[in-house]
Amino acid sequence: MAPISPRREMGAYEALFLEEGATFKRLAERFAADPEALPSDFVDLGRAEWAAQQVFEKLHKVGVPHFGVRLNKAGDYPEKLRDAKYPIEMLYYQGAWELSEMRGLAVVGSRRPSEDGIRRAARLARELVQRNFAVVSGLASGIDTAAHKAAIDAGGVTIGVIGTPLGEHYPKENSELQDFIAKEHLLISQIPVLRYEVQPFQQKRHYFPERNATMSALTEGTIIVEAGETSGTLTQARAALYQGRKLFILESCFQNPAITWPARFEEQGAIRVRTPDDIWEALK
C-alpha cells in the first residue's frame, strides 16, 4: 500500500468541503458508506494539491506557519473521536499533540456567567490540575476562559477546541490566550480553512455546536458549570450522553428556578454534582 500523504489528504478533505451542500454530517455519512475510503479517493490529485497549497498560504498569512493534522486511518488520529454521531475525518492542531493522550475533562458553560460561576469554574480547573487531568474547553468568553486561565495559573495542562480555523480568534479578547495555548499547550480545530473563508458570516456560528461534539468525544466527560435554557453548551451535553461520556452538572444549576434542563439531563443519566467527590467517584 502506498503511504498516506497528510498534505494530499488535507487538501482533498478541504476540497470536499468546498462542494455544494457539504456539511460535517453529509461527509461523515459519505465516509461511513465507504469505511476504507480516504479523502483523496473522492478528489482528483490536482484539486487536492491546489486546496492544500491554498491552506498553507492562508494559514501562513494569518500567522500560523506551523501546524499539524490528524487523519482518520493514519498515525495518531484519536480513535475516541469515532464515538461522535458524525465523526470528523481530519482535524488541525497547534502545540503538543501528546497532551491529548492525558485524561481530560471538559469544563464548559455560559458566555455570560455569574461571578459565582466563574469562581466555580476556576476552582474545578485547579482541582483537575491537582489530579493530573487536562482541562479542556472551547476558548469562549465566560466559563471557558475562566477554566483555561485557572488551569494555566495552576501549572496544569489545558486544551482549547475552537469553532474557527487555526489563526482565527473568537472572541477577539481571547486572542492572546488562544495564541498562548497554541504555543505552550494544545489547540485543536476541525474547521475547514477554505470553506470558512467563503461562507457567509451568519452560517459560521454553526461550527461552534459541531466542535462541542468533538470536544466531548476527546474527553472522559463534560462538566457544565452554568448554562441558560437555550445555551449552546446543551449541545455538548447531548453529545456526551450519546457518546457514552460522563456528563456532570453542578448542583447550582439544579437550584436555578429559571432553567429546567438539569432535571431532564439527570433523567437521561447525567450526574448531579453536589461536591467534587461526586465527579471523582464516577470516574473511578
Short mmCIF file of C-alpha atoms in Angstrom, two decimals, residues 79-279:
data_model
loop_
_atom_site.label_atom_id
_atom_site.label_comp_id
_atom_site.label_asym_id
_atom_site.label_seq_id
_atom_site.Cartn_x
_atom_site.Cartn_y
_atom_site.Cartn_z
CA GLU A 79 -10.00 6.64 17.88
CA LYS A 80 -12.23 8.05 20.61
CA LEU A 81 -13.42 10.59 18.04
CA ARG A 82 -15.24 7.78 16.24
CA ASP A 83 -17.75 7.76 19.10
CA ALA A 84 -19.23 11.00 17.77
CA LYS A 85 -22.52 10.73 15.89
CA TYR A 86 -20.89 12.32 12.85
CA PRO A 87 -17.15 11.80 13.37
CA ILE A 88 -14.68 14.04 11.63
CA GLU A 89 -12.10 12.58 9.28
CA MET A 90 -9.47 15.25 9.92
CA LEU A 91 -8.52 17.95 12.38
CA TYR A 92 -5.86 20.62 12.64
CA TYR A 93 -3.78 21.38 15.70
CA GLN A 94 -1.02 23.54 17.10
CA GLY A 95 1.08 22.68 20.12
CA ALA A 96 1.89 19.39 21.81
CA TRP A 97 -0.37 16.68 20.41
CA GLU A 98 0.69 14.22 23.12
CA LEU A 99 -1.33 16.27 25.62
CA SER A 100 -4.46 14.83 24.01
CA GLU A 101 -3.48 11.45 25.44
CA MET A 102 -3.86 12.67 29.03
CA ARG A 103 -7.03 12.03 30.94
CA GLY A 104 -9.16 15.07 30.27
CA LEU A 105 -12.45 16.63 31.31
CA ALA A 106 -14.25 19.45 29.56
CA VAL A 107 -15.30 22.41 31.71
CA VAL A 108 -17.93 24.43 29.85
CA GLY A 109 -20.78 26.84 30.37
CA SER A 110 -22.28 30.24 29.77
CA ARG A 111 -20.54 33.04 27.90
CA ARG A 112 -22.13 35.44 30.39
CA PRO A 113 -21.80 33.65 33.72
CA SER A 114 -22.33 34.91 37.23
CA GLU A 115 -19.37 35.72 39.44
CA ASP A 116 -20.10 32.52 41.35
CA GLY A 117 -19.99 30.59 38.09
CA ILE A 118 -16.57 32.00 37.25
CA ARG A 119 -15.27 31.06 40.69
CA ARG A 120 -16.68 27.54 40.42
CA ALA A 121 -15.10 27.03 37.00
CA ALA A 122 -11.71 28.18 38.26
CA ARG A 123 -11.93 26.03 41.37
CA LEU A 124 -12.82 22.95 39.30
CA ALA A 125 -9.96 23.60 36.89
CA ARG A 126 -7.48 23.83 39.75
CA GLU A 127 -8.71 20.56 41.22
CA LEU A 128 -8.48 18.85 37.83
CA VAL A 129 -4.88 20.02 37.55
CA GLN A 130 -4.11 18.65 41.01
CA ARG A 131 -5.43 15.28 39.87
CA ASN A 132 -3.38 15.40 36.65
CA PHE A 133 -6.30 15.89 34.29
CA ALA A 134 -6.13 18.12 31.24
CA VAL A 135 -8.68 20.93 31.39
CA VAL A 136 -10.45 21.03 28.04
CA SER A 137 -12.67 23.90 26.93
CA GLY A 138 -13.71 25.96 23.94
CA LEU A 139 -11.98 29.34 24.44
CA ALA A 140 -15.32 31.15 24.56
CA SER A 141 -15.94 34.07 26.88
CA GLY A 142 -17.06 33.36 30.42
CA ILE A 143 -16.79 29.86 31.85
CA ASP A 144 -14.39 28.58 29.17
CA THR A 145 -11.98 31.46 29.70
CA ALA A 146 -12.06 31.05 33.48
CA ALA A 147 -11.29 27.32 33.18
CA HIS A 148 -8.40 27.78 30.74
CA LYS A 149 -6.79 30.56 32.75
CA ALA A 150 -7.12 28.76 36.08
CA ALA A 151 -5.51 25.62 34.64
CA ILE A 152 -2.61 27.65 33.29
CA ASP A 153 -2.18 29.59 36.54
CA ALA A 154 -2.15 26.30 38.46
CA GLY A 155 0.68 24.97 36.33
CA GLY A 156 -1.50 22.39 34.59
CA VAL A 157 -2.41 21.43 31.04
CA THR A 158 -5.24 22.96 29.06
CA ILE A 159 -6.58 22.09 25.62
CA GLY A 160 -8.61 24.52 23.53
CA VAL A 161 -11.07 23.18 20.96
CA ILE A 162 -12.14 26.13 18.83
CA GLY A 163 -15.05 26.77 16.48
CA THR A 164 -12.95 28.69 13.95
CA PRO A 165 -9.96 27.69 11.81
CA LEU A 166 -6.46 28.00 13.20
CA GLY A 167 -5.32 31.61 13.10
CA GLU A 168 -8.84 32.98 13.60
CA HIS A 169 -9.71 34.34 17.04
CA TYR A 170 -13.19 34.38 18.50
CA PRO A 171 -13.80 36.22 20.71
CA LYS A 172 -11.09 38.73 19.88
CA GLU A 173 -10.38 39.40 23.56
CA ASN A 174 -9.10 35.83 23.86
CA SER A 175 -6.54 36.23 21.07
CA GLU A 176 -3.59 36.29 23.47
CA LEU A 177 -4.93 33.35 25.45
CA GLN A 178 -5.54 31.31 22.30
CA ASP A 179 -2.06 32.01 20.97
CA PHE A 180 -0.53 31.03 24.32
CA ILE A 181 -2.42 27.73 24.36
CA ALA A 182 -1.36 27.07 20.75
CA LYS A 183 2.28 27.60 21.70
CA GLU A 184 2.52 26.11 25.18
CA HIS A 185 -0.37 23.63 25.38
CA LEU A 186 -2.65 22.26 22.62
CA LEU A 187 -5.11 23.97 20.30
CA ILE A 188 -7.45 21.92 18.10
CA SER A 189 -9.70 22.93 15.21
CA GLN A 190 -11.84 20.82 12.92
CA ILE A 191 -12.99 23.80 10.87
CA PRO A 192 -12.14 23.70 7.14
CA VAL A 193 -9.99 26.70 6.28
CA LEU A 194 -11.15 27.28 2.72
CA ARG A 195 -14.87 26.74 3.33
CA TYR A 196 -14.81 29.06 6.34
CA GLU A 197 -13.32 31.87 4.30
CA VAL A 198 -16.08 31.85 1.67
CA GLN A 199 -19.00 31.08 3.97
CA PRO A 200 -21.50 33.83 4.92
CA PHE A 201 -20.88 35.18 8.40
CA GLN A 202 -24.30 34.10 9.70
CA GLN A 203 -23.57 30.45 8.83
CA LYS A 204 -20.22 30.34 10.61
CA ARG A 205 -21.87 30.13 14.02
CA HIS A 206 -22.97 26.57 13.20
CA TYR A 207 -19.39 25.39 13.61
CA PHE A 208 -19.48 26.02 17.36
CA PRO A 209 -22.01 23.33 18.31
CA GLU A 210 -20.28 20.93 15.90
CA ARG A 211 -16.96 21.45 17.67
CA ASN A 212 -18.74 20.81 21.00
CA ALA A 213 -19.46 17.26 19.88
CA THR A 214 -15.77 16.78 19.07
CA MET A 215 -14.72 18.30 22.40
CA SER A 216 -16.95 15.83 24.20
CA ALA A 217 -15.56 12.87 22.26
CA LEU A 218 -11.98 13.88 23.12
CA THR A 219 -12.66 13.75 26.86
CA GLU A 220 -13.82 11.34 29.54
CA GLY A 221 -16.64 13.66 30.46
CA THR A 222 -18.08 17.15 30.44
CA ILE A 223 -18.74 19.34 33.47
CA ILE A 224 -21.40 22.01 32.99
CA VAL A 225 -20.81 24.84 35.42
CA GLU A 226 -23.60 27.21 34.42
CA ALA A 227 -25.81 27.48 31.35
CA GLY A 228 -29.09 29.02 30.26
CA GLU A 229 -32.10 27.21 28.85
CA THR A 230 -31.01 27.76 25.23
CA SER A 231 -27.24 27.65 25.74
CA GLY A 232 -25.06 26.04 23.11
CA THR A 233 -23.48 24.14 25.98
CA LEU A 234 -26.50 21.84 25.92
CA THR A 235 -25.36 20.59 22.50
CA GLN A 236 -22.30 19.20 24.24
CA ALA A 237 -24.46 17.70 26.97
CA ARG A 238 -26.47 15.76 24.42
CA ALA A 239 -23.31 14.69 22.62
CA ALA A 240 -21.72 13.44 25.84
CA LEU A 241 -24.68 11.20 26.62
CA TYR A 242 -24.84 9.90 23.04
CA GLN A 243 -21.11 9.12 23.06
CA GLY A 244 -21.19 7.30 26.39
CA ARG A 245 -19.20 10.00 28.16
CA LYS A 246 -19.88 11.19 31.69
CA LEU A 247 -21.99 14.30 31.98
CA PHE A 248 -21.64 16.26 35.21
CA ILE A 249 -23.97 19.10 36.18
CA LEU A 250 -23.21 21.29 39.19
CA GLU A 251 -25.80 21.46 41.95
CA SER A 252 -26.11 25.22 41.49
CA CYS A 253 -27.69 24.57 38.08
CA PHE A 254 -30.40 22.47 39.70
CA GLN A 255 -31.08 25.25 42.17
CA ASN A 256 -31.72 27.80 39.43
CA PRO A 257 -35.53 28.14 39.06
CA ALA A 258 -35.16 29.80 35.65
CA ILE A 259 -33.99 26.61 33.90
CA THR A 260 -35.39 23.10 33.51
CA TRP A 261 -32.67 21.34 31.52
CA PRO A 262 -30.68 19.98 34.52
CA ALA A 263 -33.54 17.72 35.60
CA ARG A 264 -34.08 16.50 32.03
CA PHE A 265 -30.46 15.51 31.63
CA GLU A 266 -30.32 13.90 35.06
CA GLU A 267 -33.19 11.65 33.97
CA GLN A 268 -31.10 10.67 30.94
CA GLY A 269 -28.06 9.72 33.02
CA ALA A 270 -26.25 12.94 33.90
CA ILE A 271 -24.56 13.06 37.29
CA ARG A 272 -25.61 15.68 39.80
CA VAL A 273 -22.51 17.20 41.43
CA ARG A 274 -23.14 18.29 44.98
CA THR A 275 -19.46 18.05 45.91
CA PRO A 276 -16.36 17.44 43.74
CA ASP A 277 -16.18 13.93 45.18
CA ASP A 278 -19.21 13.09 43.05
CA ILE A 279 -17.00 13.61 40.00
#
